[in-house]
mmCIF file of C-alpha atoms in Angstrom:
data_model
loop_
_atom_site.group_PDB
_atom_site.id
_atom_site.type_symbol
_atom_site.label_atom_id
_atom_site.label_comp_id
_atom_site.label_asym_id
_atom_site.label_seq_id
_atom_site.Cartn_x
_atom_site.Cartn_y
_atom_site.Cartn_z
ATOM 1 C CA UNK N 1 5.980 -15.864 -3.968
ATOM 2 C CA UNK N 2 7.268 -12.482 -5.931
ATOM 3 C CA UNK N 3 8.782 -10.184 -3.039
ATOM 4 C CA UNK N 4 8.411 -6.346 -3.054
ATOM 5 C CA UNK N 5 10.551 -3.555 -1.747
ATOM 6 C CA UNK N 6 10.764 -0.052 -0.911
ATOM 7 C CA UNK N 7 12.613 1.900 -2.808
ATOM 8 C CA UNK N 8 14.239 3.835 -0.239
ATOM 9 C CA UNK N 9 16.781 5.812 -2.315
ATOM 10 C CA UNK N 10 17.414 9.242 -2.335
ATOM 11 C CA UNK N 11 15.517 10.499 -5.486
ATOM 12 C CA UNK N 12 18.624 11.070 -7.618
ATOM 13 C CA UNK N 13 19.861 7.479 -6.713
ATOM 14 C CA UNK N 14 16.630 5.738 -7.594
ATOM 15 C CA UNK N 15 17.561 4.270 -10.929
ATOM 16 C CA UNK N 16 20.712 2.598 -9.415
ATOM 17 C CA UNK N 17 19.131 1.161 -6.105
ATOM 18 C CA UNK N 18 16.608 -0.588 -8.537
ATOM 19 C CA UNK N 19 19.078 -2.166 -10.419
ATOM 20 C CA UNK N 20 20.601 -3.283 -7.020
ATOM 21 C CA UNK N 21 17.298 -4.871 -5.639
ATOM 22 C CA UNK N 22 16.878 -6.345 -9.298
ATOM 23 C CA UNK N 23 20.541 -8.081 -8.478
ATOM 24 C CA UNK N 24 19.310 -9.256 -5.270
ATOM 25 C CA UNK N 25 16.560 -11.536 -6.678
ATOM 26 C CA UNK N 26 13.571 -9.314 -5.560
ATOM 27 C CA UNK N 27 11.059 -8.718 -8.000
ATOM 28 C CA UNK N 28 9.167 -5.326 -7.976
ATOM 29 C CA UNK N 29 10.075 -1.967 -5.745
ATOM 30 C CA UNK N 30 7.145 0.285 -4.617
ATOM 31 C CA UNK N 31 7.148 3.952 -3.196
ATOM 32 C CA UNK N 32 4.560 5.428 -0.681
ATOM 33 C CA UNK N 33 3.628 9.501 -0.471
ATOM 34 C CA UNK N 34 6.216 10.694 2.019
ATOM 35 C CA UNK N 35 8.945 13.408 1.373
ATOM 36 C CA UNK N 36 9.308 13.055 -2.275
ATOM 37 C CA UNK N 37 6.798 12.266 -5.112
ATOM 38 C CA UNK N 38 5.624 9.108 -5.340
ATOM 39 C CA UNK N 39 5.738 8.672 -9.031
ATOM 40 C CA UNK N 40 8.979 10.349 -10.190
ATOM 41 C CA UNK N 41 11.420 7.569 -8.460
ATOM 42 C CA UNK N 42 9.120 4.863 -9.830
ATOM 43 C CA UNK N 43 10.128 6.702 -13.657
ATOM 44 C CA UNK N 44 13.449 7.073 -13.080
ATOM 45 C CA UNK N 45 14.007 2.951 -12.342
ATOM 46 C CA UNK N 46 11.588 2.092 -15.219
ATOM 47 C CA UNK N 47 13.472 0.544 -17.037
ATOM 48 C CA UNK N 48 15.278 -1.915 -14.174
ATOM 49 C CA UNK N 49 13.168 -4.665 -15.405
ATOM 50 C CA UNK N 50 11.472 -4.579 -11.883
ATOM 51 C CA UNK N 51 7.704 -4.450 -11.283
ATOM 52 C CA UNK N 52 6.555 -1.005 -10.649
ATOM 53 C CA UNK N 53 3.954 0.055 -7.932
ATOM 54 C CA UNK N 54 2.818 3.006 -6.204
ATOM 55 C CA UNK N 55 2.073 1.930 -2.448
ATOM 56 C CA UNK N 56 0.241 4.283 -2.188
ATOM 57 C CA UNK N 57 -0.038 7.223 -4.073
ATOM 58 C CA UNK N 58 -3.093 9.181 -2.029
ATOM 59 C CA UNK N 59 -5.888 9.365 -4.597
ATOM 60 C CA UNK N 60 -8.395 12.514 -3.245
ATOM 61 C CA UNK N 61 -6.273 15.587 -3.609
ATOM 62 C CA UNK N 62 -5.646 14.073 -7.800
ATOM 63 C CA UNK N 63 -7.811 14.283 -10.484
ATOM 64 C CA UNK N 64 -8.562 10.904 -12.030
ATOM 65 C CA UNK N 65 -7.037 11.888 -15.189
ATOM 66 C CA UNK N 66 -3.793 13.259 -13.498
ATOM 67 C CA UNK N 67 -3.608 9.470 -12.448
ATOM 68 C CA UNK N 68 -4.233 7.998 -15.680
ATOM 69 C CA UNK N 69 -1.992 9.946 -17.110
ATOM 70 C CA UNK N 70 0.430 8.987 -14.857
ATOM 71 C CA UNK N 71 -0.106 5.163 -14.586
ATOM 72 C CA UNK N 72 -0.558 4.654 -18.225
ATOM 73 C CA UNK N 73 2.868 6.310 -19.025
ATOM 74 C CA UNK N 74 4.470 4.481 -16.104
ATOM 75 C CA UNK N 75 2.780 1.297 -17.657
ATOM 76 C CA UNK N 76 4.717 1.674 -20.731
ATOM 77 C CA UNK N 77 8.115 3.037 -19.613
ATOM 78 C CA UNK N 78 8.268 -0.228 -17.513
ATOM 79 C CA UNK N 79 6.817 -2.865 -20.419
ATOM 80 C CA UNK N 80 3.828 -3.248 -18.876
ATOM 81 C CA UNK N 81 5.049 -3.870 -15.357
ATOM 82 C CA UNK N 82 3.021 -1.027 -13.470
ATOM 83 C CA UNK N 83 0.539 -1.340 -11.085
ATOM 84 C CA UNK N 84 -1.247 1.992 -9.367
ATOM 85 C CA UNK N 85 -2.204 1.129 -5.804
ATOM 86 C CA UNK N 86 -4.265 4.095 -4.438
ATOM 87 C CA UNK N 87 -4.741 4.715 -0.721
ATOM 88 C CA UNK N 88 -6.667 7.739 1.405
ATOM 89 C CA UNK N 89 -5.187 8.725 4.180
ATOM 90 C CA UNK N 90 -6.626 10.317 6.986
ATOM 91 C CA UNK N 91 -8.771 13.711 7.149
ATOM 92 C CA UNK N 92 -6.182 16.080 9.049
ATOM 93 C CA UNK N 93 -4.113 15.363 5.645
ATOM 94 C CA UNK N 94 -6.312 15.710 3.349
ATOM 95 C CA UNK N 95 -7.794 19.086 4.633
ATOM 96 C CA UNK N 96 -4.666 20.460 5.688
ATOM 97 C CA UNK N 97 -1.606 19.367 4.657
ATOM 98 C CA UNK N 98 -3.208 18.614 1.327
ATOM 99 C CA UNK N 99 -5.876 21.598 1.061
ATOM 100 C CA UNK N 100 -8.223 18.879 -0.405
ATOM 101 C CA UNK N 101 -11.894 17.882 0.048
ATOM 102 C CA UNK N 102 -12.545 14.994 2.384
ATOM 103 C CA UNK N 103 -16.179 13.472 2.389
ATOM 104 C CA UNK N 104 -17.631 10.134 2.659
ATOM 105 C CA UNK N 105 -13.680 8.169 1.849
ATOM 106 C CA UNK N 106 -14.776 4.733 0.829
ATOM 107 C CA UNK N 107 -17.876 6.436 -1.640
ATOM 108 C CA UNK N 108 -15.037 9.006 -3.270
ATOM 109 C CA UNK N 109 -12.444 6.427 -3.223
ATOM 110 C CA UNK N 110 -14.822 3.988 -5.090
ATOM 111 C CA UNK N 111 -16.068 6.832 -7.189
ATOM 112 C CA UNK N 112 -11.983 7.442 -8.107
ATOM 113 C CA UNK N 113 -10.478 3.752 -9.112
ATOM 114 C CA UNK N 114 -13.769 3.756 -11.511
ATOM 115 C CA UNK N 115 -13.149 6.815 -12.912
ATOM 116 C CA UNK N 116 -9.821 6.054 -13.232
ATOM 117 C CA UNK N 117 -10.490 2.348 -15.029
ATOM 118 C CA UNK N 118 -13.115 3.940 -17.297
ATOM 119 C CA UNK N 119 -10.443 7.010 -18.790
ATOM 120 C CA UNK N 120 -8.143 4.304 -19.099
ATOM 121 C CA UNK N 121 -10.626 2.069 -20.963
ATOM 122 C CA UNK N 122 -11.534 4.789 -23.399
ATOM 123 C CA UNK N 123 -8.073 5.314 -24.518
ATOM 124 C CA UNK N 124 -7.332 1.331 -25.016
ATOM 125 C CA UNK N 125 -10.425 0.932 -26.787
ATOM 126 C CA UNK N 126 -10.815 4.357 -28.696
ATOM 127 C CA UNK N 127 -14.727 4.525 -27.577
ATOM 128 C CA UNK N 128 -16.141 7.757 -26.207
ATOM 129 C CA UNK N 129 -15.389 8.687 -22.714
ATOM 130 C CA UNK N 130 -18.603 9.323 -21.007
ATOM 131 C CA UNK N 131 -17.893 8.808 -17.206
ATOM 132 C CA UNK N 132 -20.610 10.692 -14.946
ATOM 133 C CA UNK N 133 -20.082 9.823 -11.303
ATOM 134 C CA UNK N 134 -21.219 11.119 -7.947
ATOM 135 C CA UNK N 135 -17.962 12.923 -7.154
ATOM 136 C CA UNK N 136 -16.544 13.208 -10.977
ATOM 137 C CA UNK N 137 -17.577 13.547 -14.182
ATOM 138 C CA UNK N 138 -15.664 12.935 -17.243
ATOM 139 C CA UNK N 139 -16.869 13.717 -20.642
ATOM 140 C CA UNK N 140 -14.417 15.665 -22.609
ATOM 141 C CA UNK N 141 -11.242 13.983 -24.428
ATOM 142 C CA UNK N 142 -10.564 15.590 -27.353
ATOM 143 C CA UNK N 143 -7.717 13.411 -30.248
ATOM 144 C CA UNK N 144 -4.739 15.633 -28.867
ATOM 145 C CA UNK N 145 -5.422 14.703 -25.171
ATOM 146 C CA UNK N 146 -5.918 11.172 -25.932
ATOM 147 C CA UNK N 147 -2.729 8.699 -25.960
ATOM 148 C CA UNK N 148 -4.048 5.776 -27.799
ATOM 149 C CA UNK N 149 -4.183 2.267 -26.901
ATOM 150 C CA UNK N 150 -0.908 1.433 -24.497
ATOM 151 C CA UNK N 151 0.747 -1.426 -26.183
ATOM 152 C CA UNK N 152 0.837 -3.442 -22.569
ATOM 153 C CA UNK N 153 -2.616 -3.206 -22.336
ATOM 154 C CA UNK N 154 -4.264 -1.364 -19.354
ATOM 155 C CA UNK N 155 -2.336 -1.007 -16.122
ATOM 156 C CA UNK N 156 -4.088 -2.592 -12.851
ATOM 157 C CA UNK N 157 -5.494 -0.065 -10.217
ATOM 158 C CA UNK N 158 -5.472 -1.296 -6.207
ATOM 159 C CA UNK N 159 -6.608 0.180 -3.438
ATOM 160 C CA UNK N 160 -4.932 0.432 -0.005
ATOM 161 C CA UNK N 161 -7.328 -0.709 2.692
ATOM 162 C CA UNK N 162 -7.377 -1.695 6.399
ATOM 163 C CA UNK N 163 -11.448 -1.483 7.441
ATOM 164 C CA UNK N 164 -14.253 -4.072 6.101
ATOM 165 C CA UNK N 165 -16.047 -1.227 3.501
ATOM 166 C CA UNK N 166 -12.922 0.358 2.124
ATOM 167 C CA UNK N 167 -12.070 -3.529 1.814
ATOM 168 C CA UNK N 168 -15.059 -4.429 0.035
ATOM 169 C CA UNK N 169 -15.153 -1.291 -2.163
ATOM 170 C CA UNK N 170 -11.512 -2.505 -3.200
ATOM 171 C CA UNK N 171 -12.797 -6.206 -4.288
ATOM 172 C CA UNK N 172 -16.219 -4.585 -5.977
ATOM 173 C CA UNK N 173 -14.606 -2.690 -8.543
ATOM 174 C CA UNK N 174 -10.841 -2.497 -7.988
ATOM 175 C CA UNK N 175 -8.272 -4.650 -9.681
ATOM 176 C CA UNK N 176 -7.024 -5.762 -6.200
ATOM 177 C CA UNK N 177 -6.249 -4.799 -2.588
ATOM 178 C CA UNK N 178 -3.373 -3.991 -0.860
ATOM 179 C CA UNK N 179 -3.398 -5.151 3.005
ATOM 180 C CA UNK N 180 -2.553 -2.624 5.323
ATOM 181 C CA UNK N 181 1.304 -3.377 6.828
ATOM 182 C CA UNK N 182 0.038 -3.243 10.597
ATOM 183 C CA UNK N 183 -1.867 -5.960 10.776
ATOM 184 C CA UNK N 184 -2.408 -9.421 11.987
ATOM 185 C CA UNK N 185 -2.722 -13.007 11.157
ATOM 186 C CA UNK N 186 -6.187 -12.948 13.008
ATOM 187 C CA UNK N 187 -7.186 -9.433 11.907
ATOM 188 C CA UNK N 188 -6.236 -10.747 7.965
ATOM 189 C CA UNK N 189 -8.111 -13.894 8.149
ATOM 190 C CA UNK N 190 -10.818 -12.841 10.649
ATOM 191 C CA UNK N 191 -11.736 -9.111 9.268
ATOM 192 C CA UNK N 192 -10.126 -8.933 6.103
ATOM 193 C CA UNK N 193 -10.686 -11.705 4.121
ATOM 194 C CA UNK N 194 -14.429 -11.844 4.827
ATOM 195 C CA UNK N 195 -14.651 -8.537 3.412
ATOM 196 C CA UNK N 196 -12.988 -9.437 -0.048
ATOM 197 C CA UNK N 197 -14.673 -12.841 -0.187
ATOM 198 C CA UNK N 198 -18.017 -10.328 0.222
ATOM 199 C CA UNK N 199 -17.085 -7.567 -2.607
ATOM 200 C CA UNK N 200 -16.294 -10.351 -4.715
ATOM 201 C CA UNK N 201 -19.365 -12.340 -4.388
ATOM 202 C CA UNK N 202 -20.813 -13.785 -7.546
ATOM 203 C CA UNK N 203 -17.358 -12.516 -9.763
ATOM 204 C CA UNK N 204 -15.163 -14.642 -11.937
ATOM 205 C CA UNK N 205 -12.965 -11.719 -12.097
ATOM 206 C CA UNK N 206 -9.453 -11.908 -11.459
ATOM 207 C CA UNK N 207 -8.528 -10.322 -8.388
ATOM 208 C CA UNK N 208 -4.727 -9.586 -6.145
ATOM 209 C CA UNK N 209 -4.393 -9.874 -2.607
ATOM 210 C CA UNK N 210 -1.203 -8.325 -2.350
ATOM 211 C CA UNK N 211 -0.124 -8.516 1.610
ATOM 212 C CA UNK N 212 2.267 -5.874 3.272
ATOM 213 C CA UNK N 213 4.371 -6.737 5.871
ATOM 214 C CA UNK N 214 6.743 -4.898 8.624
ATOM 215 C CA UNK N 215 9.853 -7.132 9.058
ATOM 216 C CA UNK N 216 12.363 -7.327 11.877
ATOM 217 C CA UNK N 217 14.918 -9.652 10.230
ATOM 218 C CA UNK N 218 18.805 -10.226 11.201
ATOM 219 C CA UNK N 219 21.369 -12.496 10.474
ATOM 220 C CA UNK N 220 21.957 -12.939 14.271
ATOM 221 C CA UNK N 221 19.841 -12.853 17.311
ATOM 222 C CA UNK N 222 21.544 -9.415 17.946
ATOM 223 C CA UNK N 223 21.074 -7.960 14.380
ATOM 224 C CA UNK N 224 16.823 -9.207 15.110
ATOM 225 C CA UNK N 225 16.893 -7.815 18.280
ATOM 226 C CA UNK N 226 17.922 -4.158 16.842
ATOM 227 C CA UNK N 227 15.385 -4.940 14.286
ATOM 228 C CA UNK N 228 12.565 -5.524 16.801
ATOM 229 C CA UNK N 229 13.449 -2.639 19.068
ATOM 230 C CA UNK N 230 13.348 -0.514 15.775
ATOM 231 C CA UNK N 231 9.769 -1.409 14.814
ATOM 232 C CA UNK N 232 8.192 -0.801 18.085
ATOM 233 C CA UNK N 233 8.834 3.053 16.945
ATOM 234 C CA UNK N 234 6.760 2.477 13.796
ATOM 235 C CA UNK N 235 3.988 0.135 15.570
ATOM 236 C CA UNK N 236 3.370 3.079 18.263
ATOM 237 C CA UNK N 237 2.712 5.292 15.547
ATOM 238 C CA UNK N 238 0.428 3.270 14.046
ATOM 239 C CA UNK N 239 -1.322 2.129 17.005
ATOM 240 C CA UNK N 240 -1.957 6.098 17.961
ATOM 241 C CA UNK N 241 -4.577 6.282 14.947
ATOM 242 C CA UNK N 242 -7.649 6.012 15.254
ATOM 243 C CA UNK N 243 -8.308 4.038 12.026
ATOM 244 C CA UNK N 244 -6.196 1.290 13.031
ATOM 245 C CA UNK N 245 -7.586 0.631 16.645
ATOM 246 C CA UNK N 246 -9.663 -2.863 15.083
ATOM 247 C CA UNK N 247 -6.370 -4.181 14.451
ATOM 248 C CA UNK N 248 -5.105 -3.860 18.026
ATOM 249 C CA UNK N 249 -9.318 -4.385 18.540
ATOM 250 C CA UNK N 250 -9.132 -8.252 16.969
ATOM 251 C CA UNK N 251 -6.021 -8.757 19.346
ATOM 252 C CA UNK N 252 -7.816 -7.649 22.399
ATOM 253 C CA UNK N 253 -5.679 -4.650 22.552
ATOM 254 C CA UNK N 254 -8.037 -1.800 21.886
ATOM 255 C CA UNK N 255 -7.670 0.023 24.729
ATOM 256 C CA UNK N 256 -3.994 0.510 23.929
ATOM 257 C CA UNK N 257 -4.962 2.935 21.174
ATOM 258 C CA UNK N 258 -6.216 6.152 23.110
ATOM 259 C CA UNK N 259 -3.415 6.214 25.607
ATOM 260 C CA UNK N 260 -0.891 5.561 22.841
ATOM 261 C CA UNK N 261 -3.184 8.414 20.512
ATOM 262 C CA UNK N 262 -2.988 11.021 24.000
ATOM 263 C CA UNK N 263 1.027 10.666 24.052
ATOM 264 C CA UNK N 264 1.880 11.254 20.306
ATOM 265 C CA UNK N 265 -0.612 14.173 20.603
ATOM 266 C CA UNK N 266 2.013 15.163 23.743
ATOM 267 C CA UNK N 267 5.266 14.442 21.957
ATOM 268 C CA UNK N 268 5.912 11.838 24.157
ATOM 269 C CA UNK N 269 7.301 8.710 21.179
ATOM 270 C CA UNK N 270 9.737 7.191 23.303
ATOM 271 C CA UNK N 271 7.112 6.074 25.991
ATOM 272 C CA UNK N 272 4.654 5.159 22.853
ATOM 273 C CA UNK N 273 7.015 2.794 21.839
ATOM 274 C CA UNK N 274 7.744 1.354 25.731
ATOM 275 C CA UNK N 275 4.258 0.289 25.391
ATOM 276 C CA UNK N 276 4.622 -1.867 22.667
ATOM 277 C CA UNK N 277 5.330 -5.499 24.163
ATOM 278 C CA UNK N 278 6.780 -8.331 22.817
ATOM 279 C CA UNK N 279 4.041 -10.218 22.032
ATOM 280 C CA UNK N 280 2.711 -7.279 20.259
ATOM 281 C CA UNK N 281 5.781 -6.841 18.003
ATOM 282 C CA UNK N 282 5.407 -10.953 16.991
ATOM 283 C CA UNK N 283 2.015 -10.593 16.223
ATOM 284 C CA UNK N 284 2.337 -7.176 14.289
ATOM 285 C CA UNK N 285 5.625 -7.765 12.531
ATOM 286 C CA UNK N 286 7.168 -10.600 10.761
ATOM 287 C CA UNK N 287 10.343 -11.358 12.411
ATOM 288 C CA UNK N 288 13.195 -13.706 12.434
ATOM 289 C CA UNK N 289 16.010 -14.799 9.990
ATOM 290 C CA UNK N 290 15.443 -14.276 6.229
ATOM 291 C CA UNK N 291 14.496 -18.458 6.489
ATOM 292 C CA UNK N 292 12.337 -17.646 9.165
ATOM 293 C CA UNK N 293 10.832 -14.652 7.948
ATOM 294 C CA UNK N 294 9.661 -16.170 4.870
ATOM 295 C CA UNK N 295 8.190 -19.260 6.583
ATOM 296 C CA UNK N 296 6.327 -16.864 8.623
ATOM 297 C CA UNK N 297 5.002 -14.909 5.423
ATOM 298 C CA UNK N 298 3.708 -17.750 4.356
ATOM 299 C CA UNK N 299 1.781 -19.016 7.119
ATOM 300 C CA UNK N 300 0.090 -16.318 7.779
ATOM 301 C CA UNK N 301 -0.727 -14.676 3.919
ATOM 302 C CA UNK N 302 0.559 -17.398 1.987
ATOM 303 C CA UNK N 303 -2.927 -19.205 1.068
ATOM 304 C CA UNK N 304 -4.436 -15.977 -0.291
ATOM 305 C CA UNK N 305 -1.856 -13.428 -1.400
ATOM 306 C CA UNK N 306 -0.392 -12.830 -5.085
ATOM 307 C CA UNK N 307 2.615 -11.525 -3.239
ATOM 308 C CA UNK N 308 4.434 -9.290 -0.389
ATOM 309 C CA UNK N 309 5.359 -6.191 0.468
ATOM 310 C CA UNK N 310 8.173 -5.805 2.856
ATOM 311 C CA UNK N 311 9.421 -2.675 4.418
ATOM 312 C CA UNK N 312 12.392 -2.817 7.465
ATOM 313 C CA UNK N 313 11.669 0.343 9.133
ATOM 314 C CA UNK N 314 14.511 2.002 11.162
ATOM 315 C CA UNK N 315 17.092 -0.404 10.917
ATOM 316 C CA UNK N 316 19.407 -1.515 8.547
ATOM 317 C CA UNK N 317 19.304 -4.038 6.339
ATOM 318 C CA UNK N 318 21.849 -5.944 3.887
ATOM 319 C CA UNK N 319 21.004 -6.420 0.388
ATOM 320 C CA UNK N 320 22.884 -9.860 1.081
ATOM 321 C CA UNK N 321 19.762 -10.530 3.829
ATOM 322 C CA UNK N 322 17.035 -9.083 1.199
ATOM 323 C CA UNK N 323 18.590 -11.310 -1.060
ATOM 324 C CA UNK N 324 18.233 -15.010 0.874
ATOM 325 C CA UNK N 325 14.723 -13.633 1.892
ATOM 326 C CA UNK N 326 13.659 -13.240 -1.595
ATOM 327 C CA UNK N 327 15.627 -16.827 -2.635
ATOM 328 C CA UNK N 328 13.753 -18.086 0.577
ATOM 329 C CA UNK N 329 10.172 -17.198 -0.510
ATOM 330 C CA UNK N 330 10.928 -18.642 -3.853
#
């Protein structure tokens, strides 16, 4: 199974930490939207053989062309090893840290990867572009704006999801899905699955599940224990949004979510993450050895997924130990 990582490098440092994962056996480095851009690092390690994604760059505030652009010249720095995975977010960023529109997310995001696929089409195939949408409309693309056909052929778009219609949007007309990182075994199988399975209906098309997973992995059972106490920090966070309450919903957690949602609203993270049990962090997380942890990716994705996303939030991690994880999931 082909292992992803985040490229957590300092921006500068980006080419040289993908040549470093490369070493380590792992196959493709992603980047989300957080402090820095999320498609300069990804430019910058181009050519470190790895696959490229965006996980997620956050699709409403762009134009559709400003992402073709973008994923069609990442597509060809890398030799056709790009793939642009597309996410949402939530309203309060997209209004205000953004200064974007937010209406009707799974419509405009559906709206989007089309628009995006059909710009990128034009170019490969050098027919008109004639794309009239509900939320955008493009029409003009004049022989000095156009790039030609990309020699790798067109790059895949994805689409970051977590509920069942942003799910089935994603298998309708997306290339593939990426599964939200807090998540479950039962929530995967129970909620997401039926929701591809149901955008999907009827297509030969082909189609990634590409799974995302939090890991608490160690050498030792002190190293995993760090690990674990680490993640509960992330897992509180997520917890507090609303969006994510079927996942702790599914678990039979789902009251958790407003009193975790009324202390991050108070400041109050360090009695978030008391909150988060043990149980909670084995369900939520995959955790264990590198062995262990990719036995447990496996069982719980490995039936359905093209491949995994791994991020170790808050603790650190030896290339040595990303390195028998990826060597373990081969």
């Amino acid at each position: 199974m082909p292992l992803d990582i985040w490229l957590n490098a300092p921006v500068a440092e980006s080419a040289a930490r993908a040549r470093q994962l490369r070493a380590a056996g792992v196959d493709g480095i992603f980047t989300f939207e957080g402090a820095h851009d999320v498609f300069l690092p990804l430019t910058l390690a181009a050519d470190s053989g790895l696959g490229l994604m965006t996980n997620v760059a956050i699709a409403f505030p762009r134009s559709p062309i400003h992402l073709a652009h973008a994923a069609y010249d990442l597509h060809l720095l890398s030799g056709g090893r790009f793939r642009l995975g597309l996410g949402s977010q939530i309203r309060p960023h997209i209004e205000r840290r953004y200064g974007s529109i937010w209406s009707r997310p799974v419509d405009r995001m559906g709206d989007t990867v089309v628009a995006v696929r059909e710009i990128l089409r034009a170019w490969q195939t050098g027919e008109r572009l004639s794309y009239r949408g509900e939320f955008w409309q493009h029409t003009l693309m004049p022989p000095n704006f156009d790039p030609g056909p990309n020699p790798h052929g067109v790059p895949p778009v994805l689409v970051g999801a977590l509920g069942p219609r942003m799910t089935e949007m994603a298998a309708r007309v997306a290339d593939g899905v990426l599964v939200m990182p807090f998540n479950t075994e039962r929530h995967f199988r129970e909620r997401t699955l039926p929701a591809i399975d149901k955008g999907l209906a009827g297509s030969d098309r082909p189609f990634e599940i590409i799974a995302e997973a939090i890991v608490a992995m160690g050498d030792s059972a002190e190293q995993i224990a760090v690990a674990r106490q680490a993640v509960r920090n992330l897992l509180a966070f997520y917890g507090s949004t609303p969006s994510y309450r079927p996942v702790l919903e599914v678990q039979g957690w789902a009251d958790l979510q407003p009193e975790l949602n009324l202390l991050s609203k108070q400041g109050r993270w360090r009695e978030m993450a008391g909150l988060i049990d043990d149980p909670m962090v084995d369900a939520l997380t995959v955790t264990g050895t590198p062995a262990q942890c990719a036995d447990e990716i496996r069982n719980r994705f490995g039936d359905r997924i093209s491949r995994v996303c791994c991020y170790f939030p808050g603790y650190p991690v030896s290339d040595t130990a990303i390195a028998e994880l990826a060597a373990a999931l081969k």
